[in-house]
């Protein structure tokens, strides 16, 4: 089951007896968990494992209020192969609902294959989609929302924390939300780690946005170590763009490129800005610059300036 199918079923008020959620985007996941709880009309219970509640599920009183059991990372249940079919079919649940949440699920495992039709993967959302969430949450302009999402590594949990700072700043100073956003950036009230700044810089270079790239680089980086980190991240990202953009099998990019679903989503947003030939040349230039910095033949800042100049 994908996220669109889950949303559609919940909008229609259709509940399943068992859900299996996985992925890094826990904030969006929590929204759906609470929506399921709301539709179930019962109380939430957070037991340690499925086995702990299995007998309770089977002996539920017919007049008892429905419950929604949310169980996280129950590795033991992954070994209870003989009990999976009954829980998937909803036999012991009666009117209750079980939500299993796993940080990761091995797609080669028996558990994944047995639950594949009901597993919902919560990958990181694109900056553009998250910007719409931000606009709905605090009314921030979409373009600024995209920048905020990127600063937070497209992590909606972090985005909400930083959005709260902006809202409180706007209220305390009596200024519009956009002005509060710019003030928060200027005063460094919004946390953005160096790794996330690298992600944003790489994105600006691959999307040929020189103004944004120069601003990020000037504000956030100094020294050869930073330049080497940027070159490494840019090489990896540009190689991913080349794999996706040059793939002849568009129906199964995960297999043809070896990238994860999240990496493919992220990479597809960066395709089309460079030709395939230009990407091959860019990868070669990054390698030359990397060697030049390490051997002392090229000044680190000039190397990154050169790469940003290619976006013009």
PDB file of C-alpha atoms in Angstrom:
ATOM      1  CA  UNK A   1       0.000   0.000   0.000  1.00  0.00           C
ATOM      2  CA  UNK A   2       1.377   3.404  -0.850  1.00  0.00           C
ATOM      3  CA  UNK A   3       0.729   6.669   0.967  1.00  0.00           C
ATOM      4  CA  UNK A   4      -1.868   7.846  -1.567  1.00  0.00           C
ATOM      5  CA  UNK A   5      -3.864   4.621  -1.160  1.00  0.00           C
ATOM      6  CA  UNK A   6      -3.701   4.922   2.636  1.00  0.00           C
ATOM      7  CA  UNK A   7      -4.908   8.521   2.519  1.00  0.00           C
ATOM      8  CA  UNK A   8      -7.724   7.634   0.120  1.00  0.00           C
ATOM      9  CA  UNK A   9      -8.972   4.769   2.326  1.00  0.00           C
ATOM     10  CA  UNK A  10      -8.939   6.926   5.457  1.00  0.00           C
ATOM     11  CA  UNK A  11     -10.769   9.767   3.699  1.00  0.00           C
ATOM     12  CA  UNK A  12     -13.463   7.212   2.859  1.00  0.00           C
ATOM     13  CA  UNK A  13     -13.513   6.055   6.480  1.00  0.00           C
ATOM     14  CA  UNK A  14     -12.228   2.571   5.633  1.00  0.00           C
ATOM     15  CA  UNK A  15     -10.062   0.978   8.326  1.00  0.00           C
ATOM     16  CA  UNK A  16      -7.888  -2.126   8.057  1.00  0.00           C
ATOM     17  CA  UNK A  17      -7.359  -4.449  11.035  1.00  0.00           C
ATOM     18  CA  UNK A  18      -3.568  -4.262  10.604  1.00  0.00           C
ATOM     19  CA  UNK A  19      -1.173  -1.594   9.353  1.00  0.00           C
ATOM     20  CA  UNK A  20       2.598  -1.847   9.013  1.00  0.00           C
ATOM     21  CA  UNK A  21       4.397   1.510   8.819  1.00  0.00           C
ATOM     22  CA  UNK A  22       8.090   2.071   8.173  1.00  0.00           C
ATOM     23  CA  UNK A  23      10.448   4.835   7.110  1.00  0.00           C
ATOM     24  CA  UNK A  24      12.250   7.923   8.409  1.00  0.00           C
ATOM     25  CA  UNK A  25       9.416  10.473   8.157  1.00  0.00           C
ATOM     26  CA  UNK A  26       7.960   9.908  11.620  1.00  0.00           C
ATOM     27  CA  UNK A  27       6.062  13.212  11.853  1.00  0.00           C
ATOM     28  CA  UNK A  28       3.922  12.446   8.796  1.00  0.00           C
ATOM     29  CA  UNK A  29       3.555   8.889  10.058  1.00  0.00           C
ATOM     30  CA  UNK A  30       2.212  10.179  13.389  1.00  0.00           C
ATOM     31  CA  UNK A  31      -0.418  12.236  11.557  1.00  0.00           C
ATOM     32  CA  UNK A  32      -1.756   9.052   9.963  1.00  0.00           C
ATOM     33  CA  UNK A  33      -1.549   7.090  13.226  1.00  0.00           C
ATOM     34  CA  UNK A  34      -3.745   9.698  14.925  1.00  0.00           C
ATOM     35  CA  UNK A  35      -6.145   9.749  11.980  1.00  0.00           C
ATOM     36  CA  UNK A  36      -6.559   5.975  12.294  1.00  0.00           C
ATOM     37  CA  UNK A  37      -7.107   6.365  16.047  1.00  0.00           C
ATOM     38  CA  UNK A  38      -9.740   9.034  15.380  1.00  0.00           C
ATOM     39  CA  UNK A  39     -11.603   6.809  12.905  1.00  0.00           C
ATOM     40  CA  UNK A  40     -11.352   3.782  15.206  1.00  0.00           C
ATOM     41  CA  UNK A  41     -13.040   5.833  17.923  1.00  0.00           C
ATOM     42  CA  UNK A  42     -11.153   4.119  20.707  1.00  0.00           C
ATOM     43  CA  UNK A  43      -8.215   4.518  23.045  1.00  0.00           C
ATOM     44  CA  UNK A  44      -4.581   4.129  22.088  1.00  0.00           C
ATOM     45  CA  UNK A  45      -2.477   1.458  23.759  1.00  0.00           C
ATOM     46  CA  UNK A  46       1.303   1.157  23.325  1.00  0.00           C
ATOM     47  CA  UNK A  47       2.350  -2.359  24.393  1.00  0.00           C
ATOM     48  CA  UNK A  48       5.938  -3.568  24.021  1.00  0.00           C
ATOM     49  CA  UNK A  49       5.077  -6.401  21.653  1.00  0.00           C
ATOM     50  CA  UNK A  50       2.315  -8.091  19.698  1.00  0.00           C
ATOM     51  CA  UNK A  51       2.604 -11.289  21.692  1.00  0.00           C
ATOM     52  CA  UNK A  52       1.794  -9.303  24.860  1.00  0.00           C
ATOM     53  CA  UNK A  53      -1.600  -8.343  23.483  1.00  0.00           C
ATOM     54  CA  UNK A  54      -2.379 -11.336  21.253  1.00  0.00           C
ATOM     55  CA  UNK A  55      -4.456 -13.132  23.901  1.00  0.00           C
ATOM     56  CA  UNK A  56      -6.189  -9.869  24.811  1.00  0.00           C
ATOM     57  CA  UNK A  57      -7.136  -9.370  21.180  1.00  0.00           C
ATOM     58  CA  UNK A  58      -8.675 -12.835  21.048  1.00  0.00           C
ATOM     59  CA  UNK A  59     -10.627 -12.396  24.308  1.00  0.00           C
ATOM     60  CA  UNK A  60     -11.897  -8.836  23.830  1.00  0.00           C
ATOM     61  CA  UNK A  61     -15.303  -8.218  25.315  1.00  0.00           C
ATOM     62  CA  UNK A  62     -17.921  -7.475  22.659  1.00  0.00           C
ATOM     63  CA  UNK A  63     -19.138  -4.427  24.576  1.00  0.00           C
ATOM     64  CA  UNK A  64     -15.659  -3.048  25.314  1.00  0.00           C
ATOM     65  CA  UNK A  65     -14.554   0.116  23.554  1.00  0.00           C
ATOM     66  CA  UNK A  66     -12.335  -0.490  20.508  1.00  0.00           C
ATOM     67  CA  UNK A  67      -8.603  -0.040  20.993  1.00  0.00           C
ATOM     68  CA  UNK A  68      -5.814   0.968  18.669  1.00  0.00           C
ATOM     69  CA  UNK A  69      -2.588  -0.880  19.519  1.00  0.00           C
ATOM     70  CA  UNK A  70       0.583   0.913  18.355  1.00  0.00           C
ATOM     71  CA  UNK A  71       3.665  -1.290  18.630  1.00  0.00           C
ATOM     72  CA  UNK A  72       7.145  -0.104  17.677  1.00  0.00           C
ATOM     73  CA  UNK A  73      10.088  -2.197  16.459  1.00  0.00           C
ATOM     74  CA  UNK A  74       8.824  -5.544  17.750  1.00  0.00           C
ATOM     75  CA  UNK A  75      11.629  -7.724  16.388  1.00  0.00           C
ATOM     76  CA  UNK A  76      10.213 -10.802  18.127  1.00  0.00           C
ATOM     77  CA  UNK A  77       7.002 -10.564  16.091  1.00  0.00           C
ATOM     78  CA  UNK A  78       9.077 -10.765  12.913  1.00  0.00           C
ATOM     79  CA  UNK A  79       9.868 -14.354  13.911  1.00  0.00           C
ATOM     80  CA  UNK A  80       6.263 -15.410  14.672  1.00  0.00           C
ATOM     81  CA  UNK A  81       5.579 -16.534  11.109  1.00  0.00           C
ATOM     82  CA  UNK A  82       2.775 -18.929  12.049  1.00  0.00           C
ATOM     83  CA  UNK A  83       0.746 -16.088  13.651  1.00  0.00           C
ATOM     84  CA  UNK A  84       1.062 -13.538  10.825  1.00  0.00           C
ATOM     85  CA  UNK A  85      -1.837 -14.738   8.620  1.00  0.00           C
ATOM     86  CA  UNK A  86      -4.427 -14.442  11.402  1.00  0.00           C
ATOM     87  CA  UNK A  87      -3.386 -10.899  12.342  1.00  0.00           C
ATOM     88  CA  UNK A  88      -3.262  -9.811   8.680  1.00  0.00           C
ATOM     89  CA  UNK A  89      -6.770 -11.202   8.172  1.00  0.00           C
ATOM     90  CA  UNK A  90      -7.983  -9.444  11.322  1.00  0.00           C
ATOM     91  CA  UNK A  91      -9.290 -12.592  13.010  1.00  0.00           C
ATOM     92  CA  UNK A  92      -8.131 -11.862  16.585  1.00  0.00           C
ATOM     93  CA  UNK A  93      -8.659  -8.070  16.377  1.00  0.00           C
ATOM     94  CA  UNK A  94     -12.457  -8.101  16.018  1.00  0.00           C
ATOM     95  CA  UNK A  95     -13.133  -4.334  16.204  1.00  0.00           C
ATOM     96  CA  UNK A  96      -9.622  -3.363  17.295  1.00  0.00           C
ATOM     97  CA  UNK A  97      -6.780  -2.080  15.113  1.00  0.00           C
ATOM     98  CA  UNK A  98      -3.093  -2.921  15.269  1.00  0.00           C
ATOM     99  CA  UNK A  99      -0.386  -0.621  13.878  1.00  0.00           C
ATOM    100  CA  UNK A 100       3.130  -2.058  13.676  1.00  0.00           C
ATOM    101  CA  UNK A 101       5.883   0.536  13.229  1.00  0.00           C
ATOM    102  CA  UNK A 102       9.405  -0.406  12.191  1.00  0.00           C
ATOM    103  CA  UNK A 103      12.279   1.942  11.535  1.00  0.00           C
ATOM    104  CA  UNK A 104      13.525  -0.389   8.801  1.00  0.00           C
ATOM    105  CA  UNK A 105      12.249  -3.589   7.190  1.00  0.00           C
ATOM    106  CA  UNK A 106      14.516  -5.789   5.082  1.00  0.00           C
ATOM    107  CA  UNK A 107      12.760  -6.144   1.726  1.00  0.00           C
ATOM    108  CA  UNK A 108      14.342  -9.569   1.279  1.00  0.00           C
ATOM    109  CA  UNK A 109      12.816 -10.918   4.491  1.00  0.00           C
ATOM    110  CA  UNK A 110       9.820 -13.257   4.831  1.00  0.00           C
ATOM    111  CA  UNK A 111       8.137 -10.628   6.990  1.00  0.00           C
ATOM    112  CA  UNK A 112       8.279  -8.015   4.236  1.00  0.00           C
ATOM    113  CA  UNK A 113       7.011 -10.415   1.582  1.00  0.00           C
ATOM    114  CA  UNK A 114       4.133 -11.593   3.792  1.00  0.00           C
ATOM    115  CA  UNK A 115       3.054  -8.018   4.623  1.00  0.00           C
ATOM    116  CA  UNK A 116       4.014  -6.289   1.383  1.00  0.00           C
ATOM    117  CA  UNK A 117       0.428  -5.344   0.442  1.00  0.00           C
ATOM    118  CA  UNK A 118      -0.179  -3.519   3.744  1.00  0.00           C
ATOM    119  CA  UNK A 119       3.253  -1.970   4.349  1.00  0.00           C
ATOM    120  CA  UNK A 120       3.281   1.813   3.996  1.00  0.00           C
ATOM    121  CA  UNK A 121       6.702   3.430   3.570  1.00  0.00           C
ATOM    122  CA  UNK A 122       7.033   6.976   4.902  1.00  0.00           C
ATOM    123  CA  UNK A 123       9.991   8.359   2.968  1.00  0.00           C
ATOM    124  CA  UNK A 124      11.138  11.942   3.222  1.00  0.00           C
ATOM    125  CA  UNK A 125       8.853  14.205   1.189  1.00  0.00           C
ATOM    126  CA  UNK A 126      10.153  16.590  -1.455  1.00  0.00           C
ATOM    127  CA  UNK A 127      10.899  20.193  -0.533  1.00  0.00           C
ATOM    128  CA  UNK A 128       8.010  21.345  -2.711  1.00  0.00           C
ATOM    129  CA  UNK A 129       5.467  19.099  -0.964  1.00  0.00           C
ATOM    130  CA  UNK A 130       6.770  20.040   2.475  1.00  0.00           C
ATOM    131  CA  UNK A 131       6.541  23.727   1.534  1.00  0.00           C
ATOM    132  CA  UNK A 132       2.786  23.224   1.060  1.00  0.00           C
ATOM    133  CA  UNK A 133       2.568  21.655   4.532  1.00  0.00           C
ATOM    134  CA  UNK A 134       4.484  24.642   5.930  1.00  0.00           C
ATOM    135  CA  UNK A 135       2.157  27.088   4.183  1.00  0.00           C
ATOM    136  CA  UNK A 136      -0.857  25.295   5.676  1.00  0.00           C
ATOM    137  CA  UNK A 137       0.784  25.222   9.118  1.00  0.00           C
ATOM    138  CA  UNK A 138       2.044  28.803   9.445  1.00  0.00           C
ATOM    139  CA  UNK A 139       1.186  30.616   6.197  1.00  0.00           C
ATOM    140  CA  UNK A 140       4.791  30.952   5.001  1.00  0.00           C
ATOM    141  CA  UNK A 141       5.309  31.649   1.293  1.00  0.00           C
ATOM    142  CA  UNK A 142       5.986  28.431  -0.658  1.00  0.00           C
ATOM    143  CA  UNK A 143       9.383  29.582  -1.970  1.00  0.00           C
ATOM    144  CA  UNK A 144      10.553  30.344   1.554  1.00  0.00           C
ATOM    145  CA  UNK A 145       9.009  27.065   2.708  1.00  0.00           C
ATOM    146  CA  UNK A 146      11.170  25.166   0.227  1.00  0.00           C
ATOM    147  CA  UNK A 147      14.290  26.796   1.679  1.00  0.00           C
ATOM    148  CA  UNK A 148      13.153  26.029   5.237  1.00  0.00           C
ATOM    149  CA  UNK A 149      12.494  22.384   4.320  1.00  0.00           C
ATOM    150  CA  UNK A 150      15.976  22.060   2.827  1.00  0.00           C
ATOM    151  CA  UNK A 151      17.579  23.661   5.880  1.00  0.00           C
ATOM    152  CA  UNK A 152      15.850  21.010   8.001  1.00  0.00           C
ATOM    153  CA  UNK A 153      16.971  18.130   5.810  1.00  0.00           C
ATOM    154  CA  UNK A 154      13.356  17.567   4.662  1.00  0.00           C
ATOM    155  CA  UNK A 155      12.567  16.251   8.136  1.00  0.00           C
ATOM    156  CA  UNK A 156       9.009  17.329   8.966  1.00  0.00           C
ATOM    157  CA  UNK A 157       9.556  16.875  12.718  1.00  0.00           C
ATOM    158  CA  UNK A 158      12.379  19.418  12.626  1.00  0.00           C
ATOM    159  CA  UNK A 159      10.441  21.656  10.268  1.00  0.00           C
ATOM    160  CA  UNK A 160       7.614  21.904  12.798  1.00  0.00           C
ATOM    161  CA  UNK A 161      10.034  22.824  15.586  1.00  0.00           C
ATOM    162  CA  UNK A 162      11.657  25.542  13.488  1.00  0.00           C
ATOM    163  CA  UNK A 163       8.234  26.736  12.285  1.00  0.00           C
ATOM    164  CA  UNK A 164       7.195  27.221  15.919  1.00  0.00           C
ATOM    165  CA  UNK A 165      10.219  29.487  16.417  1.00  0.00           C
ATOM    166  CA  UNK A 166       9.155  31.604  13.446  1.00  0.00           C
ATOM    167  CA  UNK A 167       5.556  31.839  14.678  1.00  0.00           C
ATOM    168  CA  UNK A 168       6.642  32.887  18.181  1.00  0.00           C
ATOM    169  CA  UNK A 169       9.101  35.413  16.740  1.00  0.00           C
ATOM    170  CA  UNK A 170       6.364  36.931  14.553  1.00  0.00           C
ATOM    171  CA  UNK A 171       3.999  37.156  17.549  1.00  0.00           C
ATOM    172  CA  UNK A 172       6.563  38.630  19.955  1.00  0.00           C
ATOM    173  CA  UNK A 173       7.688  41.328  17.500  1.00  0.00           C
ATOM    174  CA  UNK A 174       4.342  41.946  15.851  1.00  0.00           C
ATOM    175  CA  UNK A 175       5.720  41.301  12.358  1.00  0.00           C
ATOM    176  CA  UNK A 176       4.466  39.237   9.384  1.00  0.00           C
ATOM    177  CA  UNK A 177       5.493  35.588   9.150  1.00  0.00           C
ATOM    178  CA  UNK A 178       7.804  36.218   6.158  1.00  0.00           C
ATOM    179  CA  UNK A 179       9.605  38.979   8.065  1.00  0.00           C
ATOM    180  CA  UNK A 180       9.946  36.657  11.056  1.00  0.00           C
ATOM    181  CA  UNK A 181      11.421  33.975   8.786  1.00  0.00           C
ATOM    182  CA  UNK A 182      14.070  36.379   7.420  1.00  0.00           C
ATOM    183  CA  UNK A 183      14.830  37.620  10.935  1.00  0.00           C
ATOM    184  CA  UNK A 184      15.260  34.047  12.176  1.00  0.00           C
ATOM    185  CA  UNK A 185      17.663  33.269   9.317  1.00  0.00           C
ATOM    186  CA  UNK A 186      19.669  36.458   9.857  1.00  0.00           C
ATOM    187  CA  UNK A 187      19.906  35.894  13.607  1.00  0.00           C
ATOM    188  CA  UNK A 188      20.698  32.187  13.124  1.00  0.00           C
ATOM    189  CA  UNK A 189      17.712  31.178  15.243  1.00  0.00           C
ATOM    190  CA  UNK A 190      17.000  28.303  12.852  1.00  0.00           C
ATOM    191  CA  UNK A 191      19.393  25.431  13.322  1.00  0.00           C
ATOM    192  CA  UNK A 192      21.037  24.125  10.165  1.00  0.00           C
ATOM    193  CA  UNK A 193      23.989  21.791  10.507  1.00  0.00           C
ATOM    194  CA  UNK A 194      26.946  21.899   8.148  1.00  0.00           C
ATOM    195  CA  UNK A 195      25.867  18.602   6.573  1.00  0.00           C
ATOM    196  CA  UNK A 196      22.444  20.057   5.784  1.00  0.00           C
ATOM    197  CA  UNK A 197      24.061  23.176   4.321  1.00  0.00           C
ATOM    198  CA  UNK A 198      26.091  20.878   2.075  1.00  0.00           C
ATOM    199  CA  UNK A 199      22.852  19.230   0.931  1.00  0.00           C
ATOM    200  CA  UNK A 200      21.327  22.639   0.147  1.00  0.00           C
ATOM    201  CA  UNK A 201      24.465  23.855  -1.657  1.00  0.00           C
ATOM    202  CA  UNK A 202      24.668  20.682  -3.757  1.00  0.00           C
ATOM    203  CA  UNK A 203      20.992  21.039  -4.615  1.00  0.00           C
ATOM    204  CA  UNK A 204      21.517  24.654  -5.731  1.00  0.00           C
ATOM    205  CA  UNK A 205      24.474  23.672  -7.934  1.00  0.00           C
ATOM    206  CA  UNK A 206      22.633  20.762  -9.560  1.00  0.00           C
ATOM    207  CA  UNK A 207      19.543  22.921 -10.129  1.00  0.00           C
ATOM    208  CA  UNK A 208      21.701  25.740 -11.591  1.00  0.00           C
ATOM    209  CA  UNK A 209      20.819  28.333  -8.978  1.00  0.00           C
ATOM    210  CA  UNK A 210      24.097  30.324  -8.663  1.00  0.00           C
ATOM    211  CA  UNK A 211      22.738  33.106  -6.424  1.00  0.00           C
ATOM    212  CA  UNK A 212      21.480  30.630  -3.829  1.00  0.00           C
ATOM    213  CA  UNK A 213      24.670  28.552  -4.102  1.00  0.00           C
ATOM    214  CA  UNK A 214      26.964  31.554  -3.603  1.00  0.00           C
ATOM    215  CA  UNK A 215      24.940  32.772  -0.600  1.00  0.00           C
ATOM    216  CA  UNK A 216      25.023  29.389   1.130  1.00  0.00           C
ATOM    217  CA  UNK A 217      28.733  28.900   0.468  1.00  0.00           C
ATOM    218  CA  UNK A 218      29.702  32.390   1.671  1.00  0.00           C
ATOM    219  CA  UNK A 219      27.661  32.080   4.879  1.00  0.00           C
ATOM    220  CA  UNK A 220      28.414  28.513   5.877  1.00  0.00           C
ATOM    221  CA  UNK A 221      31.797  27.251   4.687  1.00  0.00           C
ATOM    222  CA  UNK A 222      35.514  27.939   5.045  1.00  0.00           C
ATOM    223  CA  UNK A 223      38.670  25.937   4.470  1.00  0.00           C
ATOM    224  CA  UNK A 224      39.849  22.930   2.481  1.00  0.00           C
ATOM    225  CA  UNK A 225      38.024  20.358   4.607  1.00  0.00           C
ATOM    226  CA  UNK A 226      34.688  21.988   3.798  1.00  0.00           C
ATOM    227  CA  UNK A 227      35.525  22.085   0.097  1.00  0.00           C
ATOM    228  CA  UNK A 228      36.442  18.396   0.044  1.00  0.00           C
ATOM    229  CA  UNK A 229      33.193  17.537   1.854  1.00  0.00           C
ATOM    230  CA  UNK A 230      31.239  19.555  -0.730  1.00  0.00           C
ATOM    231  CA  UNK A 231      33.051  17.912  -3.653  1.00  0.00           C
ATOM    232  CA  UNK A 232      32.378  14.445  -2.250  1.00  0.00           C
ATOM    233  CA  UNK A 233      28.665  15.153  -1.729  1.00  0.00           C
ATOM    234  CA  UNK A 234      28.349  16.820  -5.147  1.00  0.00           C
ATOM    235  CA  UNK A 235      30.045  13.877  -6.870  1.00  0.00           C
ATOM    236  CA  UNK A 236      27.671  11.383  -5.227  1.00  0.00           C
ATOM    237  CA  UNK A 237      24.600  13.495  -6.040  1.00  0.00           C
ATOM    238  CA  UNK A 238      25.679  14.222  -9.640  1.00  0.00           C
ATOM    239  CA  UNK A 239      26.386  10.524 -10.192  1.00  0.00           C
ATOM    240  CA  UNK A 240      22.858   9.710  -8.957  1.00  0.00           C
ATOM    241  CA  UNK A 241      21.415  12.280 -11.392  1.00  0.00           C
ATOM    242  CA  UNK A 242      23.402  10.674 -14.214  1.00  0.00           C
ATOM    243  CA  UNK A 243      22.104   7.203 -13.267  1.00  0.00           C
ATOM    244  CA  UNK A 244      18.459   8.327 -13.138  1.00  0.00           C
ATOM    245  CA  UNK A 245      18.592  10.654 -16.130  1.00  0.00           C
ATOM    246  CA  UNK A 246      20.433   8.105 -18.265  1.00  0.00           C
ATOM    247  CA  UNK A 247      18.365   5.068 -17.264  1.00  0.00           C
ATOM    248  CA  UNK A 248      16.560   3.316 -20.101  1.00  0.00           C
ATOM    249  CA  UNK A 249      14.267   1.470 -17.679  1.00  0.00           C
ATOM    250  CA  UNK A 250      12.008   4.198 -16.269  1.00  0.00           C
ATOM    251  CA  UNK A 251       9.512   1.694 -14.831  1.00  0.00           C
ATOM    252  CA  UNK A 252      11.864   0.243 -12.223  1.00  0.00           C
ATOM    253  CA  UNK A 253      14.478   2.840 -11.322  1.00  0.00           C
ATOM    254  CA  UNK A 254      15.252   1.164  -7.991  1.00  0.00           C
ATOM    255  CA  UNK A 255      16.595  -1.900  -9.808  1.00  0.00           C
ATOM    256  CA  UNK A 256      18.205  -0.125 -12.755  1.00  0.00           C
ATOM    257  CA  UNK A 257      20.025   2.505 -10.665  1.00  0.00           C
ATOM    258  CA  UNK A 258      20.590   0.743  -7.341  1.00  0.00           C
ATOM    259  CA  UNK A 259      19.203   3.780  -5.507  1.00  0.00           C
ATOM    260  CA  UNK A 260      16.549   3.737  -2.772  1.00  0.00           C
ATOM    261  CA  UNK A 261      13.061   5.166  -3.293  1.00  0.00           C
ATOM    262  CA  UNK A 262      13.939   8.289  -1.270  1.00  0.00           C
ATOM    263  CA  UNK A 263      17.184   8.819  -3.255  1.00  0.00           C
ATOM    264  CA  UNK A 264      15.286   8.480  -6.534  1.00  0.00           C
ATOM    265  CA  UNK A 265      12.646  11.034  -5.467  1.00  0.00           C
ATOM    266  CA  UNK A 266      15.356  13.443  -4.407  1.00  0.00           C
ATOM    267  CA  UNK A 267      17.337  12.862  -7.598  1.00  0.00           C
ATOM    268  CA  UNK A 268      14.407  13.180 -10.001  1.00  0.00           C
ATOM    269  CA  UNK A 269      13.936  16.784  -8.820  1.00  0.00           C
ATOM    270  CA  UNK A 270      17.485  17.482 -10.038  1.00  0.00           C
ATOM    271  CA  UNK A 271      17.246  15.929 -13.487  1.00  0.00           C
ATOM    272  CA  UNK A 272      17.035  17.944 -16.703  1.00  0.00           C
ATOM    273  CA  UNK A 273      19.246  20.850 -15.660  1.00  0.00           C
ATOM    274  CA  UNK A 274      22.398  19.340 -17.204  1.00  0.00           C
ATOM    275  CA  UNK A 275      22.720  17.194 -20.307  1.00  0.00           C
ATOM    276  CA  UNK A 276      24.102  13.683 -19.852  1.00  0.00           C
ATOM    277  CA  UNK A 277      27.374  14.794 -21.461  1.00  0.00           C
ATOM    278  CA  UNK A 278      27.590  17.780 -19.103  1.00  0.00           C
ATOM    279  CA  UNK A 279      27.063  15.490 -16.088  1.00  0.00           C
ATOM    280  CA  UNK A 280      29.875  13.189 -17.217  1.00  0.00           C
ATOM    281  CA  UNK A 281      32.122  16.249 -17.624  1.00  0.00           C
ATOM    282  CA  UNK A 282      31.075  17.578 -14.211  1.00  0.00           C
ATOM    283  CA  UNK A 283      32.016  14.297 -12.524  1.00  0.00           C
ATOM    284  CA  UNK A 284      35.423  14.401 -14.224  1.00  0.00           C
ATOM    285  CA  UNK A 285      35.957  18.023 -13.147  1.00  0.00           C
ATOM    286  CA  UNK A 286      35.025  17.221  -9.527  1.00  0.00           C
ATOM    287  CA  UNK A 287      37.632  14.442  -9.461  1.00  0.00           C
ATOM    288  CA  UNK A 288      40.296  16.781 -10.876  1.00  0.00           C
ATOM    289  CA  UNK A 289      39.456  19.501  -8.348  1.00  0.00           C
ATOM    290  CA  UNK A 290      39.509  16.990  -5.493  1.00  0.00           C
ATOM    291  CA  UNK A 291      42.993  15.822  -6.510  1.00  0.00           C
ATOM    292  CA  UNK A 292      44.141  19.419  -6.984  1.00  0.00           C
ATOM    293  CA  UNK A 293      43.075  20.442  -3.455  1.00  0.00           C
ATOM    294  CA  UNK A 294      44.666  17.369  -1.869  1.00  0.00           C
ATOM    295  CA  UNK A 295      47.972  17.969  -3.686  1.00  0.00           C
ATOM    296  CA  UNK A 296      47.945  21.694  -2.968  1.00  0.00           C
ATOM    297  CA  UNK A 297      47.739  22.708  -6.634  1.00  0.00           C
ATOM    298  CA  UNK A 298      44.252  24.273  -6.329  1.00  0.00           C
ATOM    299  CA  UNK A 299      42.968  26.597  -3.636  1.00  0.00           C
ATOM    300  CA  UNK A 300      39.882  25.087  -2.004  1.00  0.00           C
ATOM    301  CA  UNK A 301      37.680  28.161  -2.291  1.00  0.00           C
ATOM    302  CA  UNK A 302      38.508  28.607  -5.977  1.00  0.00           C
ATOM    303  CA  UNK A 303      37.468  24.996  -6.594  1.00  0.00           C
ATOM    304  CA  UNK A 304      33.964  25.505  -5.252  1.00  0.00           C
ATOM    305  CA  UNK A 305      33.713  28.951  -6.893  1.00  0.00           C
ATOM    306  CA  UNK A 306      34.498  27.249 -10.199  1.00  0.00           C
ATOM    307  CA  UNK A 307      31.719  24.683  -9.718  1.00  0.00           C
ATOM    308  CA  UNK A 308      29.211  27.403  -8.824  1.00  0.00           C
ATOM    309  CA  UNK A 309      30.277  29.336 -11.935  1.00  0.00           C
ATOM    310  CA  UNK A 310      29.280  26.324 -14.051  1.00  0.00           C
ATOM    311  CA  UNK A 311      25.658  26.901 -13.034  1.00  0.00           C
ATOM    312  CA  UNK A 312      25.531  30.321 -14.693  1.00  0.00           C
TER     313      UNK A 312
END
